[in-house]
Short mmCIF file of N, CA, C and O in Angstrom, two decimals:
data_model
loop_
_atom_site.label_atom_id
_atom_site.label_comp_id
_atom_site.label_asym_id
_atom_site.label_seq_id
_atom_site.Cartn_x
_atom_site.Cartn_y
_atom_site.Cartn_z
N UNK A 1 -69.63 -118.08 70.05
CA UNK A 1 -69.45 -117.46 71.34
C UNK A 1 -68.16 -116.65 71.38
O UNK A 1 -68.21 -115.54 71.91
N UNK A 2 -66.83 -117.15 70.77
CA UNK A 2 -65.52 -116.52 70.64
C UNK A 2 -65.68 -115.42 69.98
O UNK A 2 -65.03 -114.40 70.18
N UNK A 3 -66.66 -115.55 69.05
CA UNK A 3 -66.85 -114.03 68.59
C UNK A 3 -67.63 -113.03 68.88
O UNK A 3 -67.32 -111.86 68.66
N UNK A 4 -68.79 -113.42 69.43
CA UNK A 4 -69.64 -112.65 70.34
C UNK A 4 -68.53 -111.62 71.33
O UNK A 4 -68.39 -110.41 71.16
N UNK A 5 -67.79 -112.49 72.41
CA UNK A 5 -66.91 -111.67 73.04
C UNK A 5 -65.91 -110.95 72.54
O UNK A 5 -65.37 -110.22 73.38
N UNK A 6 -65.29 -110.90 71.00
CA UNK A 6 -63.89 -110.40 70.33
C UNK A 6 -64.58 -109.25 70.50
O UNK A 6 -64.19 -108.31 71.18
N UNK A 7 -66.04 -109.34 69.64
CA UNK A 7 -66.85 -108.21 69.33
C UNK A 7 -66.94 -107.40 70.09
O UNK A 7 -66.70 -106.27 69.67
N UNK A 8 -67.29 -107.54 71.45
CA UNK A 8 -67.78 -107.14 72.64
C UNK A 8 -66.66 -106.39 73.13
O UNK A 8 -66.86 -105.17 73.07
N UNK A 9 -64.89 -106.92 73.88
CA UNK A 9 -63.95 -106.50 73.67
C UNK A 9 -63.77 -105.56 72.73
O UNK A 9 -64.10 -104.42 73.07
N UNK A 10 -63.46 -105.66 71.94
CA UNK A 10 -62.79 -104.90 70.54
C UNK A 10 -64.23 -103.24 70.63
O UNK A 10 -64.00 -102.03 70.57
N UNK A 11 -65.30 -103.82 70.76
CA UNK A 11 -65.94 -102.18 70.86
C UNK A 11 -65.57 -101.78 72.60
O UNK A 11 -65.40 -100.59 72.85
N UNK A 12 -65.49 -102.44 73.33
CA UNK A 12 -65.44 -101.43 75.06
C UNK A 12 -64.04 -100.95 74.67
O UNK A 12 -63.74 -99.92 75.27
N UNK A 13 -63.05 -101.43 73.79
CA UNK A 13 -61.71 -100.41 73.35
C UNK A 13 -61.70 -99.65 72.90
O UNK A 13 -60.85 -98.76 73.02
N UNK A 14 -62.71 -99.66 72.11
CA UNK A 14 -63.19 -98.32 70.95
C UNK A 14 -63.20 -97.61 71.45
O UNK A 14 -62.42 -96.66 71.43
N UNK A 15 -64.27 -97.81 72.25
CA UNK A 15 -65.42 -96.49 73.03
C UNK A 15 -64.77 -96.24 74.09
O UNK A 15 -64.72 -95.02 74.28
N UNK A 16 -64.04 -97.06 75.19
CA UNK A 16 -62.51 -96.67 76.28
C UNK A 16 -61.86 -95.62 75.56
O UNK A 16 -62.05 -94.51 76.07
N UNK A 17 -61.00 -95.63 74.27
CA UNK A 17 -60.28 -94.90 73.95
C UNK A 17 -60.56 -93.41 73.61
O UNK A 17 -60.06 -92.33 73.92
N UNK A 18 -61.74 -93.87 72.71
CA UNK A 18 -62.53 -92.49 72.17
C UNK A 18 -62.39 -91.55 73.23
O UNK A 18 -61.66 -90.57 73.13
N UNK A 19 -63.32 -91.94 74.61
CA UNK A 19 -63.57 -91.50 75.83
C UNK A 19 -62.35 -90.92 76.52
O UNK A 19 -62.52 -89.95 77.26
N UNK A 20 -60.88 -91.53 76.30
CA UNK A 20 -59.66 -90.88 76.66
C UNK A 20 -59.65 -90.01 75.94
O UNK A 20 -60.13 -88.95 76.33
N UNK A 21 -59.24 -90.08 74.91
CA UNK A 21 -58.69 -89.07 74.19
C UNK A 21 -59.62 -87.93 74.29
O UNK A 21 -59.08 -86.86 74.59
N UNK A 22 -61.32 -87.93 74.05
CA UNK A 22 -61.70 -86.90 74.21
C UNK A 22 -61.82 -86.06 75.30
O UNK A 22 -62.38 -84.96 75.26
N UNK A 23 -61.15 -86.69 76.60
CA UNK A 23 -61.13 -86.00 77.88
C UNK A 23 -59.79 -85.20 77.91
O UNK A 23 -59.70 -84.18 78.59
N UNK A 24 -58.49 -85.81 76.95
CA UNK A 24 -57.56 -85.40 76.84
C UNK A 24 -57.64 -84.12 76.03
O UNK A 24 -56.86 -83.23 76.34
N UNK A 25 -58.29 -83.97 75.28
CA UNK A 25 -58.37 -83.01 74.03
C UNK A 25 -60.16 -82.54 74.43
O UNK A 25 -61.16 -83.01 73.88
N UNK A 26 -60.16 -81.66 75.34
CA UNK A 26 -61.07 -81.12 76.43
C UNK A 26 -61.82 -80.45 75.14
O UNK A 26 -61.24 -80.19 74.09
N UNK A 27 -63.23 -80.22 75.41
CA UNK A 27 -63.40 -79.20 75.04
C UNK A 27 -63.30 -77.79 75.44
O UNK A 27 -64.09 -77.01 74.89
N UNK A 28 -62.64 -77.41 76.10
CA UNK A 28 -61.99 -76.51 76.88
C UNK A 28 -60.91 -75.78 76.17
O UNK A 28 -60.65 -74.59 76.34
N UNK A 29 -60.26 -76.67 75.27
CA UNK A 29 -59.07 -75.88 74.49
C UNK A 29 -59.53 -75.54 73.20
O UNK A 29 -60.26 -76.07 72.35
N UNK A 30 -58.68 -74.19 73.36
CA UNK A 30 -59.30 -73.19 71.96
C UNK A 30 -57.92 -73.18 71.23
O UNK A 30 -57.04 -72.99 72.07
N UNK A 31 -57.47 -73.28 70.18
CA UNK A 31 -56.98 -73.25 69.09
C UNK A 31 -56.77 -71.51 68.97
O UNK A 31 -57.77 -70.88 68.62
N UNK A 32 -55.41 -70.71 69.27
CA UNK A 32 -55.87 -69.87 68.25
C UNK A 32 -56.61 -69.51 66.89
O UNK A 32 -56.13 -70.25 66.03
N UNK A 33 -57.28 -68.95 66.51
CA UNK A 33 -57.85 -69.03 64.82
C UNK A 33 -58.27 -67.57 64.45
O UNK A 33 -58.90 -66.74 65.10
N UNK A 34 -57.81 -67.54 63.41
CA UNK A 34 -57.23 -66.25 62.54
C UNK A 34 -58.69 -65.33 61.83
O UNK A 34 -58.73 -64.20 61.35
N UNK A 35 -60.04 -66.63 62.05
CA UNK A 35 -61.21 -65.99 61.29
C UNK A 35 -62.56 -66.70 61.59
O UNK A 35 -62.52 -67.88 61.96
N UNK A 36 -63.57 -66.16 61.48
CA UNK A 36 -64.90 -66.53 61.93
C UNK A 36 -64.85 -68.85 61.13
O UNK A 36 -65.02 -69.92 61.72
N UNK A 37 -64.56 -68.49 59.76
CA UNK A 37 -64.83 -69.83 58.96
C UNK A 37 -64.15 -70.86 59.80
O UNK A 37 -64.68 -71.91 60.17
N UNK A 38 -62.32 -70.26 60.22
CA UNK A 38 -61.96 -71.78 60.68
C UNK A 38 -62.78 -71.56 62.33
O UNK A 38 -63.23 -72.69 62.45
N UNK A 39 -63.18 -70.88 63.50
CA UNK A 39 -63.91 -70.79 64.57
C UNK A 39 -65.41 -71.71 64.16
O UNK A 39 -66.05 -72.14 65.12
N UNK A 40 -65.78 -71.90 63.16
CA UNK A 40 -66.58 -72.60 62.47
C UNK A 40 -66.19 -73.83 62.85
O UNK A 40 -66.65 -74.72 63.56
N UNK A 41 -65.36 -73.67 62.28
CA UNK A 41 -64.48 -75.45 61.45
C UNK A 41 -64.68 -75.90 63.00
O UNK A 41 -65.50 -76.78 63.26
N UNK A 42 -63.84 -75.23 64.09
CA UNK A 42 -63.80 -75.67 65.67
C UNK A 42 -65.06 -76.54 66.07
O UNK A 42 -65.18 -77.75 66.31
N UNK A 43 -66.29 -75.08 66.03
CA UNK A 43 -67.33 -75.84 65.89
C UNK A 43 -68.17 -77.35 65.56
O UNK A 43 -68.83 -78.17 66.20
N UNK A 44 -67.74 -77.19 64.28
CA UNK A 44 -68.71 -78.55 63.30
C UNK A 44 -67.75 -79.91 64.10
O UNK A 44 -68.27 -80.91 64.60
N UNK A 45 -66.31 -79.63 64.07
CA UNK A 45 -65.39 -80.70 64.69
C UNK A 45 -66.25 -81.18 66.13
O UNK A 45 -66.40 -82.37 66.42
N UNK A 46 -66.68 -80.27 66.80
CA UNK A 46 -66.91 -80.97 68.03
C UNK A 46 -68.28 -81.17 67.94
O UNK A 46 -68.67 -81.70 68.98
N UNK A 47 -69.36 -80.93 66.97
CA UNK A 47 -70.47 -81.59 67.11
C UNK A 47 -70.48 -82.26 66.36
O UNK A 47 -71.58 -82.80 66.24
N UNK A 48 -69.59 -82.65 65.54
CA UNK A 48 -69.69 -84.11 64.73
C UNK A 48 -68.77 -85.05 65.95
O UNK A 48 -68.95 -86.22 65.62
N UNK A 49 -68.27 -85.04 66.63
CA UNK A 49 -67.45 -85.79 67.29
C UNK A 49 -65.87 -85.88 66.84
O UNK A 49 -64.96 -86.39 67.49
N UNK A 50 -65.82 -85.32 65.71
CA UNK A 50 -64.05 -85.19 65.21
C UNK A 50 -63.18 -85.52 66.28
O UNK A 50 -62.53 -86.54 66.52
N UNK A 51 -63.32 -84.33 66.93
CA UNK A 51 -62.06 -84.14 68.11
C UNK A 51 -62.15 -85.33 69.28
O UNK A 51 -61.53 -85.24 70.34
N UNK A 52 -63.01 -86.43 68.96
CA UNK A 52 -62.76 -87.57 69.74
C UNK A 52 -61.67 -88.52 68.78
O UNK A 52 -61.10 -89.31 69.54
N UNK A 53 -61.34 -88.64 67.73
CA UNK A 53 -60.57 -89.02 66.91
C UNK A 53 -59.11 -88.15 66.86
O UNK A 53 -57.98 -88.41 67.30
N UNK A 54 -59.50 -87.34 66.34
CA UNK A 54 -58.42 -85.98 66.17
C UNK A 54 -58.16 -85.10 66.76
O UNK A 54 -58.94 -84.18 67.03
N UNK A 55 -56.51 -85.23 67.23
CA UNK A 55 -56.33 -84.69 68.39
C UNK A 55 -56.12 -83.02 67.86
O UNK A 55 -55.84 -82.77 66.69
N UNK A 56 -56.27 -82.12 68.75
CA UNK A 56 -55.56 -80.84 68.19
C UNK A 56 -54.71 -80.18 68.72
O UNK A 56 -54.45 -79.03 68.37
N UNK A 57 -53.99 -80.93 69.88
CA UNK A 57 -52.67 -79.96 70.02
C UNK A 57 -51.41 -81.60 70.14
O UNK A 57 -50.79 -81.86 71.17
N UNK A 58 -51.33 -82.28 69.09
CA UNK A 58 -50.16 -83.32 68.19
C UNK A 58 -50.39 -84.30 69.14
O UNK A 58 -49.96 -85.35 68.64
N UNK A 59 -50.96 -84.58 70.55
CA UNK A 59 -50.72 -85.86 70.82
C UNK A 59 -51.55 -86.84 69.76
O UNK A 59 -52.16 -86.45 68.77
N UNK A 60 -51.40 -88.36 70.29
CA UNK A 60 -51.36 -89.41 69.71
C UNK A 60 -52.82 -89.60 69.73
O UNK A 60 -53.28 -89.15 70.78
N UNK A 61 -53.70 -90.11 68.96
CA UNK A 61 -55.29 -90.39 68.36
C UNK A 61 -56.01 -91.44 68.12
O UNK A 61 -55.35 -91.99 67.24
N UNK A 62 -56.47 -91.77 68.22
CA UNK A 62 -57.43 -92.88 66.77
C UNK A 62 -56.84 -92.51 65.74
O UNK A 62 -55.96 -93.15 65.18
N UNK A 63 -57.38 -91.16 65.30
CA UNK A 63 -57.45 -90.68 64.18
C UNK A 63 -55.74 -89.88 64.32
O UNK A 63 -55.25 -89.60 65.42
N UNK A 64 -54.97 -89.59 62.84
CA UNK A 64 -54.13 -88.56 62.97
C UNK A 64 -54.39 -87.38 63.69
O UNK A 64 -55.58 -87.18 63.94
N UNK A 65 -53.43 -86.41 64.17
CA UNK A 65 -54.17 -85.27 64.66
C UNK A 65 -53.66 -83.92 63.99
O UNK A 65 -52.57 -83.62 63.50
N UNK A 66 -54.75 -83.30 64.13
CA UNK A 66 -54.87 -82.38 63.07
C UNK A 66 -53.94 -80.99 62.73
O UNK A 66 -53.76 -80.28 61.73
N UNK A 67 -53.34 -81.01 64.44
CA UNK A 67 -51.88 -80.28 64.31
C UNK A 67 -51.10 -80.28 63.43
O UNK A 67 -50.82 -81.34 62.89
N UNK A 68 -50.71 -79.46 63.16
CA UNK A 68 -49.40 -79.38 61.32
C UNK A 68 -50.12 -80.40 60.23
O UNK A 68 -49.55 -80.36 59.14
N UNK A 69 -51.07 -81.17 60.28
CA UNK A 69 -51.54 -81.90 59.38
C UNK A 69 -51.65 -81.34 57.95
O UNK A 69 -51.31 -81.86 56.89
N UNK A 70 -52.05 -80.53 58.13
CA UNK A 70 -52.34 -79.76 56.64
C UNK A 70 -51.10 -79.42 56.15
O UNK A 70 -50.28 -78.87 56.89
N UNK A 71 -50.79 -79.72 54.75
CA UNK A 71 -49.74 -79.55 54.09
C UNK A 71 -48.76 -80.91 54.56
O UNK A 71 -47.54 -80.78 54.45
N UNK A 72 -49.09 -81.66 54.87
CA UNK A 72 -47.74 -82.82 55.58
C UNK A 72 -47.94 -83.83 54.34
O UNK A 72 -48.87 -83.71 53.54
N UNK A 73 -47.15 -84.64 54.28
CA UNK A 73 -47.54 -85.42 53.06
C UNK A 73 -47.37 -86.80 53.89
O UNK A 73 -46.48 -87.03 54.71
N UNK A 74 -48.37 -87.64 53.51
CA UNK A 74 -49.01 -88.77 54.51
C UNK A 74 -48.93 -90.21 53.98
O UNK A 74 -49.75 -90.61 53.16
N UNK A 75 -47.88 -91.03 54.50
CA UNK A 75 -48.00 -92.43 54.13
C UNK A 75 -49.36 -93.38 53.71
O UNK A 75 -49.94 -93.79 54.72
N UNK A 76 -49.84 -93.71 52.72
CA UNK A 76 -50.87 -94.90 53.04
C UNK A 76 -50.75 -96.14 53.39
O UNK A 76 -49.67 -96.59 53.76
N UNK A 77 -51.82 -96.84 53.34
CA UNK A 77 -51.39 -98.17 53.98
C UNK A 77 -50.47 -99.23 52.58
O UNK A 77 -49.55 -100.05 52.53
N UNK A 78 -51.18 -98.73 51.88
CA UNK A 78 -50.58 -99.02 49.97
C UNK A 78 -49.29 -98.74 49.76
O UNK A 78 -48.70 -99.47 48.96
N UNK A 79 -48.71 -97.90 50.27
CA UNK A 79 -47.23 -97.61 50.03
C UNK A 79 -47.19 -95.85 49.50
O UNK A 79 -46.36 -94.99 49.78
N UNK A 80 -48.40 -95.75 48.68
CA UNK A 80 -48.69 -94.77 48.33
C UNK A 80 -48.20 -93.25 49.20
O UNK A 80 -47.59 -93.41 50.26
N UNK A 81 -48.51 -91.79 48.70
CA UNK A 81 -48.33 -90.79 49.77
C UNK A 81 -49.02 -89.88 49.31
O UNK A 81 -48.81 -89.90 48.10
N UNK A 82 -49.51 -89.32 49.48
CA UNK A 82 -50.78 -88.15 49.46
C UNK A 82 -49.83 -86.87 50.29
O UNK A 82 -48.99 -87.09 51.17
N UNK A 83 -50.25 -85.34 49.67
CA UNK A 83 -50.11 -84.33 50.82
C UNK A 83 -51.52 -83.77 50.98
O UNK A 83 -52.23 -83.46 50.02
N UNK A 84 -51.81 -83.68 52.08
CA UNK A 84 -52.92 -83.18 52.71
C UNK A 84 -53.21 -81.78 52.39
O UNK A 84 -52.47 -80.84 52.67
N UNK A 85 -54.24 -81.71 51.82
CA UNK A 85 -54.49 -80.70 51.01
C UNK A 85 -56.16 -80.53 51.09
O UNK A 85 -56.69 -81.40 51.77
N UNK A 86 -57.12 -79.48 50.45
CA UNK A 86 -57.91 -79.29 50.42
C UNK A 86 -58.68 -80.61 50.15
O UNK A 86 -59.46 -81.23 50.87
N UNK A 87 -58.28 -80.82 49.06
CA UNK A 87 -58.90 -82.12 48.23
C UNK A 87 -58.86 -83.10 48.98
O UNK A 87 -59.78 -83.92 49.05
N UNK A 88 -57.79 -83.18 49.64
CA UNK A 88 -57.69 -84.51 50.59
C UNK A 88 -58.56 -85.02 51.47
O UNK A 88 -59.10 -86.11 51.63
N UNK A 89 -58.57 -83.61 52.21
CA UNK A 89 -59.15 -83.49 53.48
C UNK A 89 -60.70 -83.81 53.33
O UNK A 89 -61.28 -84.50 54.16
N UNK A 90 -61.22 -83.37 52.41
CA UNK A 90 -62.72 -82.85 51.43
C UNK A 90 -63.07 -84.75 51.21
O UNK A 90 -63.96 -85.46 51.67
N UNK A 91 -62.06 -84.99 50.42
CA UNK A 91 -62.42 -86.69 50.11
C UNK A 91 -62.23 -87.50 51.74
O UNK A 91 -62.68 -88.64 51.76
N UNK A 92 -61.88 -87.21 52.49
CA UNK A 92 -61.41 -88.12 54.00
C UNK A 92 -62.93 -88.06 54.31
O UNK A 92 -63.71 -89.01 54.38
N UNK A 93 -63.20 -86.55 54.48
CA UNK A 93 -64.53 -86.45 55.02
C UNK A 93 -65.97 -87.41 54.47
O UNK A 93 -66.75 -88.23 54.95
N UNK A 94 -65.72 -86.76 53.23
CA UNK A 94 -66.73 -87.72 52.10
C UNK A 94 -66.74 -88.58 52.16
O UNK A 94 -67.78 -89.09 52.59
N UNK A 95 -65.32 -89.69 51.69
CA UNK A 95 -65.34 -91.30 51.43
C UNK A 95 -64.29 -91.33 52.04
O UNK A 95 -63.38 -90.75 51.44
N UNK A 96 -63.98 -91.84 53.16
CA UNK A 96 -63.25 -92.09 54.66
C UNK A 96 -62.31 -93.30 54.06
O UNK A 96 -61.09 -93.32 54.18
N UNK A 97 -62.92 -94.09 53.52
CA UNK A 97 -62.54 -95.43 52.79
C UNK A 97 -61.89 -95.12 51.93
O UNK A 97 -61.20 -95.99 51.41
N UNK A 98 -61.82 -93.72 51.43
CA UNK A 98 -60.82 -94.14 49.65
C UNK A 98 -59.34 -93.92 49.83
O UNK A 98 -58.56 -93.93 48.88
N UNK A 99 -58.99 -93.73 50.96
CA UNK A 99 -57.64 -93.78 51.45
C UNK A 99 -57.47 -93.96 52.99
O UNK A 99 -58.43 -93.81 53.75
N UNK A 100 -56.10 -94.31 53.48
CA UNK A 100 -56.13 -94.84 55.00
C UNK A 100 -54.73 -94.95 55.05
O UNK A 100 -53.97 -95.74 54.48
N UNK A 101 -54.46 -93.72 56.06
CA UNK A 101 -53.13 -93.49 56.85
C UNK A 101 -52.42 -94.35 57.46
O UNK A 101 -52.84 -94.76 58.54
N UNK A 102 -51.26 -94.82 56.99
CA UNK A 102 -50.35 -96.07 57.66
C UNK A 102 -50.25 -95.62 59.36
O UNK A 102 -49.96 -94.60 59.99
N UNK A 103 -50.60 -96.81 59.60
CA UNK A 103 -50.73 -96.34 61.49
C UNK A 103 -51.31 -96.24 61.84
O UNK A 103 -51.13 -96.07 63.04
N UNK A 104 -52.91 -96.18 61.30
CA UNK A 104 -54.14 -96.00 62.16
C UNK A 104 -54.92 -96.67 60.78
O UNK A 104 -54.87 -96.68 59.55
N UNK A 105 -55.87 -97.37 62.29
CA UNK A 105 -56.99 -98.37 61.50
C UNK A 105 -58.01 -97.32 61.08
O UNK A 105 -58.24 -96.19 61.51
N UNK A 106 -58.71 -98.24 59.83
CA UNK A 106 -60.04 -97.28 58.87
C UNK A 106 -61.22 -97.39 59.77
O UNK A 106 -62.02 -98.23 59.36
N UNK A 107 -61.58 -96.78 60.94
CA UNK A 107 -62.63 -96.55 61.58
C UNK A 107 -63.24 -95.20 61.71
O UNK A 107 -63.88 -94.75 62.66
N UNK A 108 -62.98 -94.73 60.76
CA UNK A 108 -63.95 -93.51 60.51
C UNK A 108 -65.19 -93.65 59.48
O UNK A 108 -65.28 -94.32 58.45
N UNK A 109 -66.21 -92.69 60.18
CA UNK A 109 -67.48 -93.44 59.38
C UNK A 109 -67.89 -92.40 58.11
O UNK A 109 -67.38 -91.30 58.35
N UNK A 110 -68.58 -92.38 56.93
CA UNK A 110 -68.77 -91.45 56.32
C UNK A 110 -69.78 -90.18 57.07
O UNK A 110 -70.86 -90.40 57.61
N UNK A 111 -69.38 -89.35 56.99
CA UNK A 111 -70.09 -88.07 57.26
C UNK A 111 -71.02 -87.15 56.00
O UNK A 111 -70.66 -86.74 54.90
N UNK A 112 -72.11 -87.07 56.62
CA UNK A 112 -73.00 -86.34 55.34
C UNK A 112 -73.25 -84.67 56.19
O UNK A 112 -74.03 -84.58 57.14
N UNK A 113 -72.65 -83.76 55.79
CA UNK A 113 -72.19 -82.45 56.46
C UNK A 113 -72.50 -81.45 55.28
O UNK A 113 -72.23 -81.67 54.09
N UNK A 114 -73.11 -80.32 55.77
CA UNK A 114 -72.76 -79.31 54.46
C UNK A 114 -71.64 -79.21 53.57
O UNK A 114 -70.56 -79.48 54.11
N UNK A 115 -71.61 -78.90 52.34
CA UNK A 115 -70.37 -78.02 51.99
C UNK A 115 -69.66 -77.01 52.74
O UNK A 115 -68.46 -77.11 52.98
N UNK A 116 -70.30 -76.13 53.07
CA UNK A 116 -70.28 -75.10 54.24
C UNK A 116 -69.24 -75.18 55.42
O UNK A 116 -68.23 -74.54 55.71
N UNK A 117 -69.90 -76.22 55.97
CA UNK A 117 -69.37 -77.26 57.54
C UNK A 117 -67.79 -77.79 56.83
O UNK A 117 -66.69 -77.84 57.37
N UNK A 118 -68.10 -78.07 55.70
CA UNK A 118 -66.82 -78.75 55.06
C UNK A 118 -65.90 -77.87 54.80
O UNK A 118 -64.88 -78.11 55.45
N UNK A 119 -65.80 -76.74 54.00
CA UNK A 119 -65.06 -75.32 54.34
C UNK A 119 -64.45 -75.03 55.72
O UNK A 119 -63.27 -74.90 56.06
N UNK A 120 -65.24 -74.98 56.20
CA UNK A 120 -65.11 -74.68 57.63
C UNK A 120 -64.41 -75.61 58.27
O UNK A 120 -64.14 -75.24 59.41
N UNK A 121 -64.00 -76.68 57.99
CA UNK A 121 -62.93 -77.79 58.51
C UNK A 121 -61.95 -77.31 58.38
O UNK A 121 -61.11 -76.80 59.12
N UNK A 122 -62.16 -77.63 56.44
CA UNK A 122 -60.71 -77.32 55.50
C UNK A 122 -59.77 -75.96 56.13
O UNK A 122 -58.54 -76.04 56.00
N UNK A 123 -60.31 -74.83 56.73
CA UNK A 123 -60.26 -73.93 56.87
C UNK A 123 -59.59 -73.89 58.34
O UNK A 123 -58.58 -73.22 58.56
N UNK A 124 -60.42 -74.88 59.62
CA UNK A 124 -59.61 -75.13 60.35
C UNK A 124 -58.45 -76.03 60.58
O UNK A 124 -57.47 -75.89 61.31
N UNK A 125 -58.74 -76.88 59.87
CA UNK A 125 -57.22 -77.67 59.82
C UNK A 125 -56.19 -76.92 59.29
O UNK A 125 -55.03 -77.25 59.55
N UNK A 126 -56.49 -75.67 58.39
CA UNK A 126 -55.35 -75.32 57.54
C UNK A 126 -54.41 -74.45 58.74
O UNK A 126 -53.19 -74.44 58.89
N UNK A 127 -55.63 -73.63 59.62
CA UNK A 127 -54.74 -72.72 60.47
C UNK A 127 -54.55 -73.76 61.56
O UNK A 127 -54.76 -73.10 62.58
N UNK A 128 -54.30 -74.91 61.93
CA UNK A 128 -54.08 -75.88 62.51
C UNK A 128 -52.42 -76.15 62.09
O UNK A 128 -51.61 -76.75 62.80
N UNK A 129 -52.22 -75.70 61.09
CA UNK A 129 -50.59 -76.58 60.20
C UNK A 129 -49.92 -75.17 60.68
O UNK A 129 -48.76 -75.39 61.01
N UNK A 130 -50.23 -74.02 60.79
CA UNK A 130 -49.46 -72.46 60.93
C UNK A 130 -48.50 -72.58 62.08
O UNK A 130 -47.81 -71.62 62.41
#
């Protein structure tokens, strides 16, 4: 029964928070962007749900937010540090699990997305760091 309710709790926080943040980070706000690919990237972010995780103008997330992200070099939970880079970003998307940012829990799920769609991230996060 104690766990029935942790369970129960622990997701109405999830889905509470998600629900903030994505009211905070409107779809209403446009990002300057420099080219059709990252206006893309905008795109795929908000019909995959990204931007309920990832914020895009630096407030605080689930997920890191994607402001200056690109190019930052990123604590893991390992001790380890990664800089956010194409590759990075490309593997987060892919296998969500093969690394995890000190400060935020691994609740991102794998995504199965074009290559394409995936460009088109890489592309907006990058003019995201400018």
């Amino acid at each position: 029964m104690h766990m029935t309710v942790g369970v129960v709790l622990v997701s109405m926080l999830v889905f509470g928070l998600t629900w903030i943040i994505r009211a905070v980070n409107s779809d209403t706000y446009v990002p300057d962007l420099e080219n059709e690919l990252a206006t893309r990237g905008l795109e795929v972010a908000r019909q995959n749900g990204c931007v309920a995780c990832h914020t895009l103008d630096g407030t605080v997330g689930i997920g890191p937010s994607w402001l200056g992200m690109y190019g930052k070099t990123e604590t893991m939970v390992d001790g380890s540090t990664v800089v956010v880079d194409d590759a990075y970003i490309i593997e987060s998307i892919v296998r969500p699990d093969a690394k995890q940012v000190q400060g935020y829990e691994n609740l991102m799920i794998r995504y199965f997305i074009s290559e394409e769609d995936i460009a088109a991230l890489v592309e907006f996060t990058r003019q995201l760091a400018e």
